[in-house]
Amino acid sequence: EGIQRERVISQLNACQTILLGIDNAQDIRERTGPVNIQRVGNLLRDVIDHGVVVLIVGTRMASFVLDANPQLKRRVNCELPLSDYEITKQAGLSRFLRLLHEVDAELPLAEESQLAHGQMGKALAFGSNGKLSHLINLVGRAIKVVVDEQRESLTLSDLHSAFEKYFPGTQDNPFTPGYQDWRRLDRPGEPFYVVEDRRDKKVARQA
């Protein structure tokens, strides 16, 4: 455990890391087991003590990581709920497009891809269902293709392919040129379809 800690701290120093983001933190318990979750908490505690800001993102189940380690919990300054973007309302869609503008400026590409403009902006909103996890996955898949092909910006075609790979079998692809059916993709057979079981408990097929 000590060797692992030193290796992590060394890598953070080498990269001059200021902020460390951990997504899907609720999966830590499942992947490490209840015994090792204490060790994960100790490692995050030491990273924080080293001066790195740690951002833990996840569902409500992610709080188990903190609850299992009181020392780590004392070092967490605040807990903020993140609501989804209400992309079916103009105000929510506008907020999402502003986010895309910021994302575009930070992409590791030579030119901005105009993510927030025209069809591409709306397609990213409805193709991700207004969720950051889906947005990151779609853009990340598209960027890999652009970098491999040594191009300078993303295109609608790149995102069309990324959507097909991320949500295989979906007929409506909002990145299709000329697409106009702007709605949540929540019908049967679509990525964000939600069903109700006999106990009236909603179960999402895609988060």
mmCIF file of C-alpha atoms in Angstrom:
data_model
loop_
_atom_site.group_PDB
_atom_site.id
_atom_site.type_symbol
_atom_site.label_atom_id
_atom_site.label_comp_id
_atom_site.label_asym_id
_atom_site.label_seq_id
_atom_site.Cartn_x
_atom_site.Cartn_y
_atom_site.Cartn_z
ATOM 1 C CA GLU A 1 0.000 0.000 0.000
ATOM 2 C CA GLY A 2 2.841 2.372 0.864
ATOM 3 C CA ILE A 3 4.616 1.679 -2.422
ATOM 4 C CA GLN A 4 1.411 2.314 -4.355
ATOM 5 C CA ARG A 5 0.898 5.596 -2.506
ATOM 6 C CA GLU A 6 4.422 6.773 -3.306
ATOM 7 C CA ARG A 7 3.981 5.830 -6.963
ATOM 8 C CA VAL A 8 0.720 7.795 -7.241
ATOM 9 C CA ILE A 9 2.187 10.851 -5.514
ATOM 10 C CA SER A 10 5.248 10.664 -7.756
ATOM 11 C CA GLN A 11 3.123 10.586 -10.903
ATOM 12 C CA LEU A 12 1.004 13.509 -9.698
ATOM 13 C CA ASN A 13 4.176 15.498 -9.039
ATOM 14 C CA ALA A 14 5.596 14.647 -12.461
ATOM 15 C CA CYS A 15 2.418 15.902 -14.138
ATOM 16 C CA GLN A 16 2.208 18.957 -11.861
ATOM 17 C CA THR A 17 -1.346 17.921 -11.058
ATOM 18 C CA ILE A 18 -3.574 20.532 -9.436
ATOM 19 C CA LEU A 19 -6.941 18.792 -9.672
ATOM 20 C CA LEU A 20 -7.759 15.083 -9.787
ATOM 21 C CA GLY A 21 -11.242 14.127 -10.983
ATOM 22 C CA ILE A 22 -12.778 10.720 -10.218
ATOM 23 C CA ASP A 23 -15.909 9.903 -12.217
ATOM 24 C CA ASN A 24 -18.381 7.084 -11.480
ATOM 25 C CA ALA A 25 -17.110 6.895 -7.902
ATOM 26 C CA GLN A 26 -20.044 4.652 -7.011
ATOM 27 C CA ASP A 27 -18.250 1.852 -8.878
ATOM 28 C CA ILE A 28 -15.296 1.867 -6.473
ATOM 29 C CA ARG A 29 -17.059 -0.359 -3.959
ATOM 30 C CA GLU A 30 -18.034 -2.929 -6.579
ATOM 31 C CA ARG A 31 -14.594 -3.072 -8.161
ATOM 32 C CA THR A 32 -12.490 -3.062 -5.004
ATOM 33 C CA GLY A 33 -14.749 -4.819 -2.520
ATOM 34 C CA PRO A 34 -15.717 -3.621 0.956
ATOM 35 C CA VAL A 35 -12.320 -4.524 2.397
ATOM 36 C CA ASN A 36 -10.213 -2.495 -0.015
ATOM 37 C CA ILE A 37 -12.487 0.547 -0.078
ATOM 38 C CA GLN A 38 -10.777 1.723 3.116
ATOM 39 C CA ARG A 39 -7.430 1.626 1.292
ATOM 40 C CA VAL A 40 -8.860 3.638 -1.591
ATOM 41 C CA GLY A 41 -10.087 6.217 0.910
ATOM 42 C CA ASN A 42 -6.665 6.353 2.555
ATOM 43 C CA LEU A 43 -5.027 6.936 -0.815
ATOM 44 C CA LEU A 44 -7.420 9.785 -1.661
ATOM 45 C CA ARG A 45 -6.817 11.244 1.800
ATOM 46 C CA ASP A 46 -3.074 11.264 1.184
ATOM 47 C CA VAL A 47 -3.520 12.840 -2.259
ATOM 48 C CA ILE A 48 -5.548 15.651 -0.682
ATOM 49 C CA ASP A 49 -2.928 16.098 2.043
ATOM 50 C CA HIS A 50 -0.361 16.422 -0.728
ATOM 51 C CA GLY A 51 -2.158 19.569 -1.935
ATOM 52 C CA VAL A 52 -4.145 18.169 -4.852
ATOM 53 C CA VAL A 53 -7.821 19.106 -5.133
ATOM 54 C CA VAL A 54 -9.893 15.926 -5.509
ATOM 55 C CA LEU A 55 -13.259 16.092 -7.276
ATOM 56 C CA ILE A 56 -15.368 12.977 -6.678
ATOM 57 C CA VAL A 57 -18.310 12.590 -9.063
ATOM 58 C CA GLY A 58 -20.951 9.889 -8.919
ATOM 59 C CA THR A 59 -24.437 8.848 -7.928
ATOM 60 C CA ARG A 60 -25.700 8.937 -4.343
ATOM 61 C CA MET A 61 -24.052 5.545 -3.843
ATOM 62 C CA ALA A 62 -20.680 7.258 -4.223
ATOM 63 C CA SER A 63 -21.127 8.664 -0.708
ATOM 64 C CA PHE A 64 -20.224 5.176 0.558
ATOM 65 C CA VAL A 65 -16.590 5.961 -0.300
ATOM 66 C CA LEU A 66 -16.666 8.861 2.146
ATOM 67 C CA ASP A 67 -18.810 7.160 4.791
ATOM 68 C CA ALA A 68 -16.373 4.238 4.927
ATOM 69 C CA ASN A 69 -13.447 6.534 5.711
ATOM 70 C CA PRO A 70 -14.066 9.248 8.331
ATOM 71 C CA GLN A 71 -10.620 10.782 7.763
ATOM 72 C CA LEU A 72 -11.380 11.277 4.072
ATOM 73 C CA LYS A 73 -14.864 12.585 4.842
ATOM 74 C CA ARG A 74 -13.421 15.291 7.120
ATOM 75 C CA ARG A 75 -11.258 16.498 4.245
ATOM 76 C CA VAL A 76 -14.187 16.900 1.829
ATOM 77 C CA ASN A 77 -15.201 20.547 2.048
ATOM 78 C CA CYS A 78 -18.575 20.384 0.331
ATOM 79 C CA GLU A 79 -21.037 18.127 -1.445
ATOM 80 C CA LEU A 80 -22.952 19.539 -4.396
ATOM 81 C CA PRO A 81 -25.843 17.824 -6.201
ATOM 82 C CA LEU A 82 -25.598 18.003 -9.996
ATOM 83 C CA SER A 83 -28.939 18.137 -11.763
ATOM 84 C CA ASP A 84 -29.356 17.222 -15.402
ATOM 85 C CA TYR A 85 -29.735 19.969 -17.965
ATOM 86 C CA GLU A 86 -33.384 20.566 -18.871
ATOM 87 C CA ILE A 87 -32.639 20.467 -22.573
ATOM 88 C CA THR A 88 -36.329 20.457 -23.571
ATOM 89 C CA LYS A 89 -36.633 23.986 -22.166
ATOM 90 C CA GLN A 90 -34.954 26.946 -23.809
ATOM 91 C CA ALA A 91 -33.224 28.081 -20.619
ATOM 92 C CA GLY A 92 -31.804 24.621 -19.965
ATOM 93 C CA LEU A 93 -30.711 24.181 -23.562
ATOM 94 C CA SER A 94 -28.998 27.567 -23.501
ATOM 95 C CA ARG A 95 -27.084 26.567 -20.369
ATOM 96 C CA PHE A 96 -25.985 23.347 -22.043
ATOM 97 C CA LEU A 97 -24.810 25.231 -25.136
ATOM 98 C CA ARG A 98 -22.758 27.558 -22.936
ATOM 99 C CA LEU A 99 -21.138 24.482 -21.430
ATOM 100 C CA LEU A 100 -20.323 23.210 -24.924
ATOM 101 C CA HIS A 101 -18.648 26.502 -25.729
ATOM 102 C CA GLU A 102 -16.362 26.054 -22.712
ATOM 103 C CA VAL A 103 -15.684 22.409 -23.571
ATOM 104 C CA ASP A 104 -14.819 23.351 -27.141
ATOM 105 C CA ALA A 105 -12.211 25.860 -25.977
ATOM 106 C CA GLU A 106 -10.482 23.196 -23.856
ATOM 107 C CA LEU A 107 -10.335 20.356 -26.385
ATOM 108 C CA PRO A 108 -6.792 19.244 -27.323
ATOM 109 C CA LEU A 109 -7.295 20.237 -30.958
ATOM 110 C CA ALA A 110 -5.727 22.952 -33.114
ATOM 111 C CA GLU A 111 -9.063 24.569 -33.970
ATOM 112 C CA GLU A 112 -12.385 24.952 -32.194
ATOM 113 C CA SER A 113 -15.065 22.613 -33.499
ATOM 114 C CA GLN A 114 -18.041 24.949 -33.017
ATOM 115 C CA LEU A 115 -19.684 22.406 -30.730
ATOM 116 C CA ALA A 116 -22.272 24.878 -29.458
ATOM 117 C CA HIS A 117 -23.432 26.081 -32.867
ATOM 118 C CA GLY A 118 -26.158 24.933 -35.249
ATOM 119 C CA GLN A 119 -27.154 21.315 -35.432
ATOM 120 C CA MET A 120 -24.055 20.111 -33.606
ATOM 121 C CA GLY A 121 -25.014 21.909 -30.402
ATOM 122 C CA LYS A 122 -28.565 20.561 -30.293
ATOM 123 C CA ALA A 123 -27.387 17.113 -31.347
ATOM 124 C CA LEU A 124 -24.936 16.966 -28.445
ATOM 125 C CA ALA A 125 -27.688 18.077 -26.070
ATOM 126 C CA PHE A 126 -30.235 15.476 -27.126
ATOM 127 C CA GLY A 127 -27.656 12.824 -28.041
ATOM 128 C CA SER A 128 -26.333 12.970 -24.471
ATOM 129 C CA ASN A 129 -29.749 13.516 -22.863
ATOM 130 C CA GLY A 130 -28.202 16.516 -21.146
ATOM 131 C CA LYS A 131 -25.922 14.289 -19.065
ATOM 132 C CA LEU A 132 -22.230 15.045 -18.673
ATOM 133 C CA SER A 133 -21.209 11.383 -18.616
ATOM 134 C CA HIS A 134 -22.718 10.780 -22.056
ATOM 135 C CA LEU A 135 -21.335 14.054 -23.410
ATOM 136 C CA ILE A 136 -17.823 13.174 -22.282
ATOM 137 C CA ASN A 137 -18.075 9.716 -23.819
ATOM 138 C CA LEU A 138 -19.376 10.947 -27.184
ATOM 139 C CA VAL A 139 -16.832 13.738 -27.524
ATOM 140 C CA GLY A 140 -14.035 11.509 -26.269
ATOM 141 C CA ARG A 141 -14.747 8.834 -28.876
ATOM 142 C CA ALA A 142 -14.874 11.447 -31.635
ATOM 143 C CA ILE A 143 -11.638 13.110 -30.520
ATOM 144 C CA LYS A 144 -9.767 9.810 -30.701
ATOM 145 C CA VAL A 145 -10.659 9.477 -34.380
ATOM 146 C CA VAL A 146 -9.685 13.083 -35.125
ATOM 147 C CA VAL A 147 -6.328 12.728 -33.374
ATOM 148 C CA ASP A 148 -5.585 9.400 -35.075
ATOM 149 C CA GLU A 149 -6.323 10.993 -38.459
ATOM 150 C CA GLN A 150 -4.291 14.101 -37.546
ATOM 151 C CA ARG A 151 -7.139 16.495 -38.232
ATOM 152 C CA GLU A 152 -7.635 19.829 -36.499
ATOM 153 C CA SER A 153 -11.281 19.793 -35.364
ATOM 154 C CA LEU A 154 -14.346 17.613 -34.831
ATOM 155 C CA THR A 155 -17.064 17.301 -37.438
ATOM 156 C CA LEU A 156 -20.714 16.258 -37.325
ATOM 157 C CA SER A 157 -19.674 13.035 -39.061
ATOM 158 C CA ASP A 158 -17.216 12.209 -36.259
ATOM 159 C CA LEU A 159 -19.956 12.586 -33.665
ATOM 160 C CA HIS A 160 -22.413 10.617 -35.815
ATOM 161 C CA SER A 161 -20.022 7.661 -35.776
ATOM 162 C CA ALA A 162 -19.342 8.091 -32.054
ATOM 163 C CA PHE A 163 -23.083 8.015 -31.308
ATOM 164 C CA GLU A 164 -23.565 4.843 -33.355
ATOM 165 C CA LYS A 165 -20.774 3.086 -31.447
ATOM 166 C CA TYR A 166 -21.879 4.348 -28.031
ATOM 167 C CA PHE A 167 -25.571 3.538 -28.587
ATOM 168 C CA PRO A 168 -25.571 0.710 -31.150
ATOM 169 C CA GLY A 169 -28.885 -0.120 -32.755
ATOM 170 C CA THR A 170 -30.479 3.285 -32.202
ATOM 171 C CA GLN A 171 -32.408 4.313 -35.320
ATOM 172 C CA ASP A 172 -32.661 8.047 -34.619
ATOM 173 C CA ASN A 173 -29.201 9.602 -34.675
ATOM 174 C CA PRO A 174 -29.367 13.368 -33.940
ATOM 175 C CA PHE A 175 -26.008 13.833 -35.685
ATOM 176 C CA THR A 176 -27.513 12.812 -39.031
ATOM 177 C CA PRO A 177 -27.239 15.816 -41.418
ATOM 178 C CA GLY A 178 -30.537 17.697 -41.557
ATOM 179 C CA TYR A 179 -31.951 16.067 -38.419
ATOM 180 C CA GLN A 180 -34.829 18.157 -37.005
ATOM 181 C CA ASP A 181 -36.758 15.912 -34.585
ATOM 182 C CA TRP A 182 -35.427 17.563 -31.428
ATOM 183 C CA ARG A 183 -36.758 15.516 -28.514
ATOM 184 C CA ARG A 184 -35.471 13.241 -25.801
ATOM 185 C CA LEU A 185 -34.591 9.818 -27.168
ATOM 186 C CA ASP A 186 -36.736 8.045 -24.611
ATOM 187 C CA ARG A 187 -39.071 5.911 -26.694
ATOM 188 C CA PRO A 188 -38.939 2.078 -26.600
ATOM 189 C CA GLY A 189 -35.694 0.896 -28.164
ATOM 190 C CA GLU A 190 -33.969 4.277 -27.707
ATOM 191 C CA PRO A 191 -31.015 4.952 -25.390
ATOM 192 C CA PHE A 192 -32.874 6.863 -22.695
ATOM 193 C CA TYR A 193 -36.071 4.820 -22.580
ATOM 194 C CA VAL A 194 -37.392 4.288 -19.048
ATOM 195 C CA VAL A 195 -39.812 1.546 -18.081
ATOM 196 C CA GLU A 196 -41.993 1.081 -15.003
ATOM 197 C CA ASP A 197 -42.168 -2.303 -13.329
ATOM 198 C CA ARG A 198 -45.176 -3.700 -11.501
ATOM 199 C CA ARG A 199 -44.163 -1.989 -8.284
ATOM 200 C CA ASP A 200 -44.280 1.394 -10.079
ATOM 201 C CA LYS A 201 -40.541 1.697 -9.670
ATOM 202 C CA LYS A 202 -38.845 3.424 -12.583
ATOM 203 C CA VAL A 203 -35.798 1.677 -13.965
ATOM 204 C CA ALA A 204 -33.615 3.427 -16.538
ATOM 205 C CA ARG A 205 -32.011 1.253 -19.183
ATOM 206 C CA GLN A 206 -29.430 3.934 -19.764
ATOM 207 C CA ALA A 207 -28.283 6.243 -16.956
#
